[in-house]
Short mmCIF file of C-alpha atoms in Angstrom, two decimals:
data_model
loop_
_atom_site.label_atom_id
_atom_site.label_comp_id
_atom_site.label_asym_id
_atom_site.label_seq_id
_atom_site.Cartn_x
_atom_site.Cartn_y
_atom_site.Cartn_z
CA MET A 1 106.21 106.63 137.06
CA ALA A 2 109.16 104.96 135.44
CA ASP A 3 112.37 105.98 134.99
CA THR A 4 114.81 106.70 131.86
CA THR A 5 116.28 102.98 131.63
CA ASP A 6 112.47 102.02 130.70
CA ILE A 7 112.52 104.20 127.68
CA LYS A 8 111.73 102.52 124.15
CA ASN A 9 111.29 103.83 120.47
CA GLY A 10 107.41 104.59 120.02
CA GLN A 11 106.64 104.96 123.54
CA VAL A 12 104.63 107.91 124.55
CA ILE A 13 105.69 110.32 127.61
CA LYS A 14 104.16 113.27 129.24
CA ILE A 15 106.06 116.09 129.93
CA ASP A 16 104.63 119.10 131.36
CA GLY A 17 101.23 118.07 130.39
CA GLN A 18 101.88 117.40 126.99
CA LEU A 19 102.24 113.96 125.12
CA TRP A 20 105.47 113.23 123.68
CA THR A 21 106.54 110.31 121.49
CA ILE A 22 110.09 109.19 121.72
CA ILE A 23 111.63 108.86 118.20
CA ASP A 24 115.19 107.70 118.90
CA PHE A 25 117.18 107.27 122.41
CA GLN A 26 120.63 106.55 123.45
CA HIS A 27 121.98 105.31 126.34
CA VAL A 28 125.56 107.27 127.02
CA LYS A 29 127.86 106.01 129.67
CA PRO A 30 131.08 108.64 129.15
CA GLY A 31 134.44 107.44 130.89
CA LYS A 32 134.01 109.89 133.31
CA GLY A 33 130.91 111.51 135.25
CA GLY A 34 127.13 109.44 135.53
CA ALA A 35 125.46 108.11 132.49
CA PHE A 36 122.61 109.66 131.00
CA VAL A 37 120.08 109.13 128.05
CA ARG A 38 119.83 111.50 124.89
CA THR A 39 115.71 111.47 123.60
CA LYS A 40 114.28 112.63 120.33
CA MET A 41 110.95 113.24 120.39
CA ARG A 42 107.93 114.64 118.62
CA ASN A 43 105.14 116.04 120.49
CA VAL A 44 101.94 114.29 119.62
CA MET A 45 99.72 117.11 118.77
CA SER A 46 102.14 119.89 117.11
CA GLY A 47 104.58 117.41 115.69
CA LYS A 48 107.23 119.60 117.19
CA VAL A 49 110.63 117.54 117.32
CA LEU A 50 112.75 118.03 121.07
CA ASP A 51 115.92 116.99 121.69
CA LYS A 52 116.22 116.39 125.21
CA THR A 53 118.82 114.92 127.44
CA TYR A 54 117.93 112.77 131.10
CA ASN A 55 120.37 111.75 133.93
CA ALA A 56 120.34 108.10 134.29
CA GLY A 57 117.40 106.88 136.36
CA THR A 58 115.33 110.11 136.27
CA LYS A 59 111.44 109.61 136.71
CA ILE A 60 109.47 110.40 133.67
CA GLU A 61 105.82 109.70 133.63
CA LEU A 62 104.75 107.14 130.84
CA ALA A 63 101.18 107.72 129.13
CA THR A 64 99.26 104.86 128.49
CA VAL A 65 98.28 105.13 124.52
CA ASP A 66 95.96 102.68 123.38
CA ARG A 67 96.23 101.56 120.04
CA ARG A 68 93.18 100.01 118.39
CA ASP A 69 92.74 98.89 114.66
CA TYR A 70 89.72 100.40 112.68
CA GLN A 71 88.10 100.40 109.69
CA TYR A 72 87.69 103.79 107.55
CA LEU A 73 84.13 104.22 106.80
CA TYR A 74 83.67 107.86 105.20
CA GLN A 75 83.68 111.42 105.33
CA ASP A 76 80.94 113.25 106.67
CA GLY A 77 81.74 116.96 106.43
CA GLU A 78 85.05 117.72 107.87
CA ASP A 79 85.08 114.88 110.16
CA TYR A 80 86.06 110.96 109.23
CA VAL A 81 84.29 108.26 110.81
CA PHE A 82 85.88 104.88 111.77
CA MET A 83 84.68 101.69 112.66
CA ASN A 84 86.27 99.79 115.53
CA LEU A 85 87.30 96.03 114.12
CA GLU A 86 86.64 94.27 117.57
CA ASP A 87 82.99 95.54 118.76
CA TYR A 88 82.50 97.80 115.75
CA ASP A 89 81.74 100.95 117.27
CA GLN A 90 82.15 104.07 115.35
CA LEU A 91 84.06 106.70 116.21
CA THR A 92 84.04 110.23 114.23
CA VAL A 93 87.69 111.80 114.10
CA SER A 94 88.20 115.73 113.64
CA GLY A 95 89.92 116.69 110.26
CA ALA A 96 92.65 118.12 112.18
CA THR A 97 93.83 115.02 113.81
CA VAL A 98 93.56 112.91 110.74
CA GLY A 99 95.70 115.69 108.94
CA ASP A 100 97.89 114.48 105.84
CA ALA A 101 96.80 111.00 106.12
CA ALA A 102 93.19 112.07 104.51
CA GLY A 103 95.22 112.16 100.93
CA PHE A 104 95.49 108.46 101.67
CA LEU A 105 92.63 106.92 102.93
CA LEU A 106 90.05 104.80 100.91
CA GLU A 107 86.44 103.41 102.10
CA ASN A 108 87.18 100.14 103.78
CA GLN A 109 90.72 100.33 104.59
CA GLU A 110 92.30 99.21 107.53
CA LEU A 111 94.87 100.94 109.98
CA THR A 112 95.30 101.67 113.61
CA ILE A 113 94.27 104.78 115.83
CA ALA A 114 95.92 105.69 118.73
CA MET A 115 93.77 106.82 121.87
CA TYR A 116 94.71 108.52 124.97
CA ASP A 117 91.47 109.03 127.67
CA GLY A 118 89.22 108.37 125.33
CA SER A 119 90.43 111.01 122.47
CA PRO A 120 91.84 110.20 119.12
CA LEU A 121 95.64 111.15 119.06
CA TYR A 122 96.59 110.43 115.61
CA LEU A 123 96.16 107.73 113.18
CA GLU A 124 98.74 105.10 111.95
CA LEU A 125 98.72 104.37 108.21
CA PRO A 126 100.16 101.01 106.82
CA ALA A 127 103.52 102.25 105.13
CA SER A 128 102.55 102.08 101.92
CA VAL A 129 98.89 102.27 99.97
CA ILE A 130 98.01 101.22 96.35
CA LEU A 131 95.52 103.73 94.70
CA GLU A 132 94.57 104.55 91.11
CA ILE A 133 95.52 107.54 89.30
CA THR A 134 92.41 109.56 88.25
CA TYR A 135 94.38 112.51 86.06
CA THR A 136 98.00 112.97 84.51
CA GLU A 137 99.17 114.72 81.56
CA PRO A 138 100.44 112.42 79.09
CA GLY A 139 104.42 112.22 79.38
CA LEU A 140 106.70 113.51 76.50
CA GLN A 141 109.47 111.46 75.68
CA GLY A 142 112.01 114.73 75.13
CA ASP A 143 110.47 116.52 78.34
CA ARG A 144 113.08 116.04 80.77
CA SER A 145 112.92 119.54 82.55
CA SER A 146 111.48 118.40 85.81
CA ALA A 147 113.69 115.51 86.37
CA GLY A 148 111.63 113.09 84.60
CA THR A 149 108.32 113.00 86.47
CA LYS A 150 104.93 114.86 86.50
CA PRO A 151 102.15 115.42 88.55
CA ALA A 152 99.70 112.92 89.00
CA THR A 153 96.34 113.56 91.10
CA LEU A 154 95.55 109.99 92.62
CA GLU A 155 91.91 108.96 93.50
CA THR A 156 91.78 110.37 96.95
CA GLY A 157 92.57 113.75 95.55
CA LYS A 158 96.10 113.71 96.94
CA GLU A 159 98.54 115.35 93.75
CA ILE A 160 101.97 112.93 93.84
CA GLN A 161 104.98 113.07 91.49
CA VAL A 162 105.19 110.08 89.24
CA PRO A 163 107.71 109.15 86.17
CA LEU A 164 106.83 110.29 82.67
CA PHE A 165 105.75 106.81 81.46
CA VAL A 166 103.11 106.37 84.18
CA GLU A 167 99.60 107.01 82.62
CA GLN A 168 96.14 107.50 83.85
CA ASN A 169 94.05 104.60 85.32
CA THR A 170 96.97 103.17 86.40
CA LYS A 171 97.46 101.78 90.11
CA VAL A 172 100.40 102.65 91.89
CA LYS A 173 101.99 101.88 95.06
CA VAL A 174 102.56 105.17 97.34
CA ASP A 175 104.76 105.53 100.53
CA THR A 176 102.39 107.21 103.34
CA ARG A 177 105.10 109.08 105.19
CA THR A 178 106.49 111.00 102.61
CA GLY A 179 103.92 110.64 99.59
CA ASP A 180 106.46 109.26 96.98
CA TYR A 181 105.88 106.89 94.55
CA LEU A 182 107.40 103.79 94.76
CA GLY A 183 106.05 101.90 91.70
CA ARG A 184 103.32 100.60 89.60
CA VAL A 185 101.01 97.63 90.64
CA ASN A 186 99.54 95.21 88.38
#
């Protein structure tokens, strides 16, 4: 057990048997009355965001989340297989746990997997990845109806919006948090 003065961004706490990650917090000391802590947290499993206020000194239960480095090996049906970079053990993670991160996974890519009580909670990808565009329509100079972007399919199968000048077989940098195009890579 800890109290609200120990809260930090990225920390995982347990509320009513569910795990919540602290997105943002703020210690508030009003001129009148007792201090309190405003928190914004995300449910680890469902992704639901919650705003919660605690009185200063309130006891909270911290969850010990183990983050380890893994390497993505291959997809096995609906599941994904990763290898621990320390002891080379293989870990199979369900497609539901991988979620949207699957659109940015390439074989041999390194990432971090957060574990709680031996079961994987979520994947932490690098902020951006470099992927190749396998298919996109040729961009026409006069076509500006879509604000100068067009759909493109990446080598992982994920579709993103790219500027009209980007061609097929071009390597691009993609933001893994939003799926946005960040630029071409030589």
